[in-house]
């Protein structure tokens, strides 16, 4: 039996040891906030935190996480009370179709906790493992910068 | 305070941001089995036999072949030529041949290894060239699905009289939409025989229409519901018809719900892509730099079946002359059949292909005339009163000149061009630098009489509880339609944005407001809702002397007004009598209005690795009115990056008629580090028939970056690439050949 915590709650798993973490989260625990985009660690939609570090949960067999601390998007906020990072994404246009958003948020939250640099270049590097096809990334970068307390420079310039 | 023009927060944002939004694969469906697809492995063959081999417990599974289809074996769209399951003949690799459902997802996939298809090979045409050479005949006598011609004046005569002429063949490849959520559908039959489909999709009523011939069901026995959809970009316009049909066939035979969720590899290999195109573009200018002759030949690769190709081609041909005036024009366009998976809708819908040629050709004309390409453009831009290739006279809302001026100024185009020219002369510099420009127009809404035939409807209700509710089949796919439509309605009623709700996109509950395509949702559906809101407001005012100012007042009024059900007003699209288009001759007003855009790209090419780094993009886009500027900017920047990917990174590799790099590992889409900083300016030249002046926005950003990138690469390297993507390998090869 494998024992670990998910969003501060102790969980056990006694199924196939090579079941992917993403499937355990979605199928066994009903945590469908974590999304599957490519199944091979390219898109980052399934990013979760393992002991504080962002990883692609589609690449992790559950047997590897015995004793680990897992955090998913469900640990941040709820629609009625967003986490400050989620609120920044809402205000800066950081989510469009939303499918990359949970993974993007988990990569960003790790960056915030590490005291990440608010420069666009540094933010872009941190998010390079999370693909987004909707936004062109700028509003995501602005969202993270806003959460870091920097007011993004961009804004509409209607003529 | 008005809502229009404000960065109102996304209605569905909080749910998406917390993981609470349910996409199709997130929805628990009790007792559902998993459906998988047996596909052809050859491009063209007679199917002799399908064998289900020993070694798999077939008793646990349900198998469907073409013989199980109760009605017509077709994926109904413009025509019925595409089978839902290949029967006697397969016409492309990955064509669905049979379906299998099993209670366990991995067992369902495992079963595919125990199916064997016996083929008798037929000759195959895998490319445009092979199709035109009739290597195999797939359609009629010449493989041509559809052709169009636009003829104005005498292009041949004008070309002879021109001062300078150029003649170039441009080529653009397939492009994968690469929405991050792969396609998926759930289906079941209700006890009363109603077929239900719930999935990731753009056009619920397309599916209602497509299911009728397959199952012989009337419209009212088919219910389609959109799950939260993780991106579409056209890729979820028509393909969901196919998955819906498959899931429903399995559900019928298995007598239980079926879940079909494609994985990334299957999704990229089998679903529709942007049409590859070959455009031979001949243009002539006079001594003043005026465009005097255009002779353009367009061929698009449709793939094995018709799907939406005629409409894609139509938009392509109507944009082929670019946003310029030219008296003598001859444009011929064909889409041809090949033994490859059918191509279909992708943001831009034919226009990016022809505009790539139209825009990049200015660089060749500049070379021939020694007049810079900006000046040439300025001398030929459309303005109010200009005539397009169809004879359409532009009567209003033409912001192209302003867009170009803004971009030239903000990018310091002339200064950078000079600086780059000096930099490129330095022998020791590690890079070459270039800046390039492009300008485009993009027709908003359906082409020609499309909206007239569609007669779309949208409703607005006041509910008993005192909420305003939008009822439309407009699908939120990330583009922000929920917020945009709510802002239009809020201001038309004069109430706060927060008072507006949206009905679930369920064909049981919402009228057919048309497909979510063609940059039409804000302008067309928004226009209908704007009118319905005026009707509703008048009805409320007629009953209550003062329009409710607070939610409490509204609730009190609603109790009386909506006692017996919602007070509902529905508007249907009506033909504008002064907009005329002749579908037979392609003369007249092809679109009620056009968006306009200009864009500059600044980039560097590494002299050692030939890697291209885009440093910055400046763009100005005339979209009539930005209902929600933040959302509009998000559309523009997102579309711009998809187009930069098409120009520089995204290279679908086809072998034996199938995409072989069907994974995100080797079909490279841009990451945050590939994306440049973007400077976006919104130009607002209002369109009198759009809600608050709005025109379309969604597709235009896709039209414009590729030719600007190639123009910038030309300044950097001296090489004009008439073909994309321009990869380091293509630059290396071109330089090697030049030496």
PDB file of N, CA and C in Angstrom, chain A residues 67-122:
ATOM      1  N   UNK A  67       4.940   8.525   0.599  1.00  0.00           N
ATOM      2  CA  UNK A  67       5.419   9.494   1.582  1.00  0.00           C
ATOM      3  C   UNK A  67       5.485  10.924   1.089  1.00  0.00           C
ATOM      4  N   UNK A  68       5.121  11.148  -0.162  1.00  0.00           N
ATOM      5  CA  UNK A  68       5.251  12.501  -0.717  1.00  0.00           C
ATOM      6  C   UNK A  68       4.024  13.358  -0.411  1.00  0.00           C
ATOM      7  N   UNK A  69       4.246  14.659  -0.624  1.00  0.00           N
ATOM      8  CA  UNK A  69       3.172  15.628  -0.425  1.00  0.00           C
ATOM      9  C   UNK A  69       2.745  16.127  -1.818  1.00  0.00           C
ATOM     10  N   UNK A  70       1.511  15.823  -2.200  1.00  0.00           N
ATOM     11  CA  UNK A  70       1.016  16.202  -3.525  1.00  0.00           C
ATOM     12  C   UNK A  70       0.077  17.408  -3.373  1.00  0.00           C
ATOM     13  N   UNK A  71       0.241  18.373  -4.285  1.00  0.00           N
ATOM     14  CA  UNK A  71      -0.706  19.500  -4.312  1.00  0.00           C
ATOM     15  C   UNK A  71      -1.261  19.660  -5.717  1.00  0.00           C
ATOM     16  N   UNK A  72      -2.578  19.799  -5.805  1.00  0.00           N
ATOM     17  CA  UNK A  72      -3.223  20.003  -7.103  1.00  0.00           C
ATOM     18  C   UNK A  72      -3.934  21.357  -7.094  1.00  0.00           C
ATOM     19  N   UNK A  73      -4.504  21.711  -8.225  1.00  0.00           N
ATOM     20  CA  UNK A  73      -5.186  23.011  -8.350  1.00  0.00           C
ATOM     21  C   UNK A  73      -6.300  23.148  -7.317  1.00  0.00           C
ATOM     22  N   UNK A  74      -6.882  22.036  -6.927  1.00  0.00           N
ATOM     23  CA  UNK A  74      -7.990  22.095  -5.968  1.00  0.00           C
ATOM     24  C   UNK A  74      -7.530  22.636  -4.607  1.00  0.00           C
ATOM     25  N   UNK A  75      -6.202  22.650  -4.379  1.00  0.00           N
ATOM     26  CA  UNK A  75      -5.699  23.134  -3.089  1.00  0.00           C
ATOM     27  C   UNK A  75      -5.611  24.664  -3.037  1.00  0.00           C
ATOM     28  N   UNK A  76      -5.794  25.319  -4.164  1.00  0.00           N
ATOM     29  CA  UNK A  76      -5.586  26.779  -4.176  1.00  0.00           C
ATOM     30  C   UNK A  76      -6.819  27.529  -3.661  1.00  0.00           C
ATOM     31  N   UNK A  77      -7.799  27.715  -4.497  1.00  0.00           N
ATOM     32  CA  UNK A  77      -8.987  28.438  -4.049  1.00  0.00           C
ATOM     33  C   UNK A  77     -10.240  27.795  -4.609  1.00  0.00           C
ATOM     34  N   UNK A  78     -11.378  28.345  -4.278  1.00  0.00           N
ATOM     35  CA  UNK A  78     -12.654  27.879  -4.832  1.00  0.00           C
ATOM     36  C   UNK A  78     -13.267  29.047  -5.608  1.00  0.00           C
ATOM     37  N   UNK A  79     -14.229  28.773  -6.523  1.00  0.00           N
ATOM     38  CA  UNK A  79     -14.763  29.871  -7.337  1.00  0.00           C
ATOM     39  C   UNK A  79     -15.204  31.090  -6.526  1.00  0.00           C
ATOM     40  N   UNK A  80     -15.749  30.861  -5.351  1.00  0.00           N
ATOM     41  CA  UNK A  80     -16.253  31.976  -4.536  1.00  0.00           C
ATOM     42  C   UNK A  80     -15.121  32.697  -3.809  1.00  0.00           C
ATOM     43  N   UNK A  81     -13.998  32.017  -3.627  1.00  0.00           N
ATOM     44  CA  UNK A  81     -12.879  32.645  -2.926  1.00  0.00           C
ATOM     45  C   UNK A  81     -11.584  32.178  -3.597  1.00  0.00           C
ATOM     46  N   UNK A  82     -11.157  32.971  -4.569  1.00  0.00           N
ATOM     47  CA  UNK A  82      -9.980  32.592  -5.347  1.00  0.00           C
ATOM     48  C   UNK A  82      -8.700  32.858  -4.552  1.00  0.00           C
ATOM     49  N   UNK A  83      -7.697  32.064  -4.834  1.00  0.00           N
ATOM     50  CA  UNK A  83      -6.333  32.301  -4.353  1.00  0.00           C
ATOM     51  C   UNK A  83      -5.828  33.571  -5.071  1.00  0.00           C
ATOM     52  N   UNK A  84      -4.962  34.360  -4.453  1.00  0.00           N
ATOM     53  CA  UNK A  84      -4.502  35.599  -5.120  1.00  0.00           C
ATOM     54  C   UNK A  84      -3.940  35.370  -6.524  1.00  0.00           C
ATOM     55  N   UNK A  85      -3.280  34.240  -6.745  1.00  0.00           N
ATOM     56  CA  UNK A  85      -2.750  33.949  -8.081  1.00  0.00           C
ATOM     57  C   UNK A  85      -3.897  33.713  -9.075  1.00  0.00           C
ATOM     58  N   UNK A  86      -4.905  32.996  -8.630  1.00  0.00           N
ATOM     59  CA  UNK A  86      -6.073  32.763  -9.496  1.00  0.00           C
ATOM     60  C   UNK A  86      -6.773  34.082  -9.798  1.00  0.00           C
ATOM     61  N   UNK A  87      -6.860  34.935  -8.796  1.00  0.00           N
ATOM     62  CA  UNK A  87      -7.482  36.241  -8.994  1.00  0.00           C
ATOM     63  C   UNK A  87      -6.690  37.067 -10.014  1.00  0.00           C
ATOM     64  N   UNK A  88      -5.366  36.986  -9.947  1.00  0.00           N
ATOM     65  CA  UNK A  88      -4.538  37.703 -10.928  1.00  0.00           C
ATOM     66  C   UNK A  88      -4.793  37.172 -12.339  1.00  0.00           C
ATOM     67  N   UNK A  89      -4.901  35.860 -12.477  1.00  0.00           N
ATOM     68  CA  UNK A  89      -5.190  35.267 -13.789  1.00  0.00           C
ATOM     69  C   UNK A  89      -6.541  35.754 -14.311  1.00  0.00           C
ATOM     70  N   UNK A  90      -7.508  35.840 -13.421  1.00  0.00           N
ATOM     71  CA  UNK A  90      -8.845  36.294 -13.834  1.00  0.00           C
ATOM     72  C   UNK A  90      -8.795  37.740 -14.317  1.00  0.00           C
ATOM     73  N   UNK A  91      -8.058  38.571 -13.609  1.00  0.00           N
ATOM     74  CA  UNK A  91      -8.012  40.008 -13.940  1.00  0.00           C
ATOM     75  C   UNK A  91      -7.148  40.312 -15.160  1.00  0.00           C
ATOM     76  N   UNK A  92      -6.105  39.541 -15.372  1.00  0.00           N
ATOM     77  CA  UNK A  92      -5.182  39.838 -16.471  1.00  0.00           C
ATOM     78  C   UNK A  92      -5.453  39.043 -17.739  1.00  0.00           C
ATOM     79  N   UNK A  93      -6.497  38.237 -17.750  1.00  0.00           N
ATOM     80  CA  UNK A  93      -6.803  37.462 -18.968  1.00  0.00           C
ATOM     81  C   UNK A  93      -5.929  36.232 -19.107  1.00  0.00           C
ATOM     82  N   UNK A  94      -5.452  35.701 -17.989  1.00  0.00           N
ATOM     83  CA  UNK A  94      -4.535  34.555 -18.032  1.00  0.00           C
ATOM     84  C   UNK A  94      -5.202  33.229 -18.342  1.00  0.00           C
ATOM     85  N   UNK A  95      -6.527  33.195 -18.372  1.00  0.00           N
ATOM     86  CA  UNK A  95      -7.208  31.955 -18.761  1.00  0.00           C
ATOM     87  C   UNK A  95      -8.164  32.242 -19.898  1.00  0.00           C
ATOM     88  N   UNK A  96      -8.119  31.391 -20.936  1.00  0.00           N
ATOM     89  CA  UNK A  96      -9.109  31.494 -22.015  1.00  0.00           C
ATOM     90  C   UNK A  96      -9.928  30.206 -22.029  1.00  0.00           C
ATOM     91  N   UNK A  97      -9.444  29.171 -22.761  1.00  0.00           N
ATOM     92  CA  UNK A  97     -10.228  27.932 -22.763  1.00  0.00           C
ATOM     93  C   UNK A  97     -10.105  27.223 -21.428  1.00  0.00           C
ATOM     94  N   UNK A  98      -9.013  27.466 -20.712  1.00  0.00           N
ATOM     95  CA  UNK A  98      -8.889  26.992 -19.345  1.00  0.00           C
ATOM     96  C   UNK A  98      -8.259  25.627 -19.173  1.00  0.00           C
ATOM     97  N   UNK A  99      -7.993  24.915 -20.264  1.00  0.00           N
ATOM     98  CA  UNK A  99      -7.522  23.541 -20.088  1.00  0.00           C
ATOM     99  C   UNK A  99      -6.067  23.494 -19.608  1.00  0.00           C
ATOM    100  N   UNK A 100      -5.259  24.475 -19.981  1.00  0.00           N
ATOM    101  CA  UNK A 100      -3.870  24.508 -19.508  1.00  0.00           C
ATOM    102  C   UNK A 100      -3.768  25.174 -18.153  1.00  0.00           C
ATOM    103  N   UNK A 101      -4.859  25.821 -17.720  1.00  0.00           N
ATOM    104  CA  UNK A 101      -4.801  26.716 -16.561  1.00  0.00           C
ATOM    105  C   UNK A 101      -4.387  26.029 -15.257  1.00  0.00           C
ATOM    106  N   UNK A 102      -4.985  24.885 -14.895  1.00  0.00           N
ATOM    107  CA  UNK A 102      -4.569  24.268 -13.626  1.00  0.00           C
ATOM    108  C   UNK A 102      -3.066  23.964 -13.594  1.00  0.00           C
ATOM    109  N   UNK A 103      -2.547  23.425 -14.680  1.00  0.00           N
ATOM    110  CA  UNK A 103      -1.117  23.114 -14.732  1.00  0.00           C
ATOM    111  C   UNK A 103      -0.275  24.373 -14.697  1.00  0.00           C
ATOM    112  N   UNK A 104      -0.729  25.398 -15.424  1.00  0.00           N
ATOM    113  CA  UNK A 104      -0.026  26.681 -15.455  1.00  0.00           C
ATOM    114  C   UNK A 104       0.024  27.276 -14.044  1.00  0.00           C
ATOM    115  N   UNK A 105      -1.103  27.195 -13.353  1.00  0.00           N
ATOM    116  CA  UNK A 105      -1.169  27.743 -11.987  1.00  0.00           C
ATOM    117  C   UNK A 105      -0.213  27.007 -11.049  1.00  0.00           C
ATOM    118  N   UNK A 106      -0.109  25.684 -11.198  1.00  0.00           N
ATOM    119  CA  UNK A 106       0.757  24.943 -10.288  1.00  0.00           C
ATOM    120  C   UNK A 106       2.233  25.286 -10.534  1.00  0.00           C
ATOM    121  N   UNK A 107       2.600  25.454 -11.803  1.00  0.00           N
ATOM    122  CA  UNK A 107       3.972  25.885 -12.094  1.00  0.00           C
ATOM    123  C   UNK A 107       4.218  27.284 -11.536  1.00  0.00           C
ATOM    124  N   UNK A 108       3.204  28.138 -11.669  1.00  0.00           N
ATOM    125  CA  UNK A 108       3.351  29.528 -11.211  1.00  0.00           C
ATOM    126  C   UNK A 108       3.377  29.616  -9.691  1.00  0.00           C
ATOM    127  N   UNK A 109       2.583  28.790  -9.029  1.00  0.00           N
ATOM    128  CA  UNK A 109       2.529  28.872  -7.565  1.00  0.00           C
ATOM    129  C   UNK A 109       3.876  28.445  -6.973  1.00  0.00           C
ATOM    130  N   UNK A 110       4.513  27.468  -7.585  1.00  0.00           N
ATOM    131  CA  UNK A 110       5.842  27.045  -7.121  1.00  0.00           C
ATOM    132  C   UNK A 110       6.832  28.193  -7.280  1.00  0.00           C
ATOM    133  N   UNK A 111       6.692  28.930  -8.360  1.00  0.00           N
ATOM    134  CA  UNK A 111       7.560  30.071  -8.654  1.00  0.00           C
ATOM    135  C   UNK A 111       7.345  31.191  -7.631  1.00  0.00           C
ATOM    136  N   UNK A 112       6.082  31.440  -7.326  1.00  0.00           N
ATOM    137  CA  UNK A 112       5.747  32.473  -6.344  1.00  0.00           C
ATOM    138  C   UNK A 112       6.351  32.136  -4.981  1.00  0.00           C
ATOM    139  N   UNK A 113       6.188  30.871  -4.588  1.00  0.00           N
ATOM    140  CA  UNK A 113       6.693  30.461  -3.263  1.00  0.00           C
ATOM    141  C   UNK A 113       8.214  30.550  -3.200  1.00  0.00           C
ATOM    142  N   UNK A 114       8.858  30.331  -4.323  1.00  0.00           N
ATOM    143  CA  UNK A 114      10.322  30.403  -4.352  1.00  0.00           C
ATOM    144  C   UNK A 114      10.809  31.844  -4.420  1.00  0.00           C
ATOM    145  N   UNK A 115       9.858  32.789  -4.387  1.00  0.00           N
ATOM    146  CA  UNK A 115      10.237  34.199  -4.458  1.00  0.00           C
ATOM    147  C   UNK A 115      10.746  34.574  -5.836  1.00  0.00           C
ATOM    148  N   UNK A 116      10.071  34.094  -6.864  1.00  0.00           N
ATOM    149  CA  UNK A 116      10.509  34.295  -8.250  1.00  0.00           C
ATOM    150  C   UNK A 116      10.622  35.763  -8.649  1.00  0.00           C
ATOM    151  N   UNK A 117      11.473  35.984  -9.605  1.00  0.00           N
ATOM    152  CA  UNK A 117      11.744  37.301 -10.171  1.00  0.00           C
ATOM    153  C   UNK A 117      10.539  37.719 -11.040  1.00  0.00           C
ATOM    154  N   UNK A 118      10.151  38.989 -10.968  1.00  0.00           N
ATOM    155  CA  UNK A 118       8.972  39.448 -11.706  1.00  0.00           C
ATOM    156  C   UNK A 118       9.275  39.849 -13.149  1.00  0.00           C
ATOM    157  N   UNK A 119      10.506  39.665 -13.614  1.00  0.00           N
ATOM    158  CA  UNK A 119      10.794  40.062 -14.995  1.00  0.00           C
ATOM    159  C   UNK A 119      10.105  39.093 -15.955  1.00  0.00           C
ATOM    160  N   UNK A 120       9.594  39.637 -17.088  1.00  0.00           N
ATOM    161  CA  UNK A 120       8.886  38.769 -18.040  1.00  0.00           C
ATOM    162  C   UNK A 120       9.746  37.595 -18.503  1.00  0.00           C
ATOM    163  N   UNK A 121      11.051  37.840 -18.693  1.00  0.00           N
ATOM    164  CA  UNK A 121      11.937  36.776 -19.184  1.00  0.00           C
ATOM    165  C   UNK A 121      11.987  35.617 -18.200  1.00  0.00           C
ATOM    166  N   UNK A 122      12.124  35.951 -16.905  1.00  0.00           N
ATOM    167  CA  UNK A 122      12.221  34.908 -15.880  1.00  0.00           C
ATOM    168  C   UNK A 122      10.902  34.144 -15.773  1.00  0.00           C
TER     169      UNK A 122
END
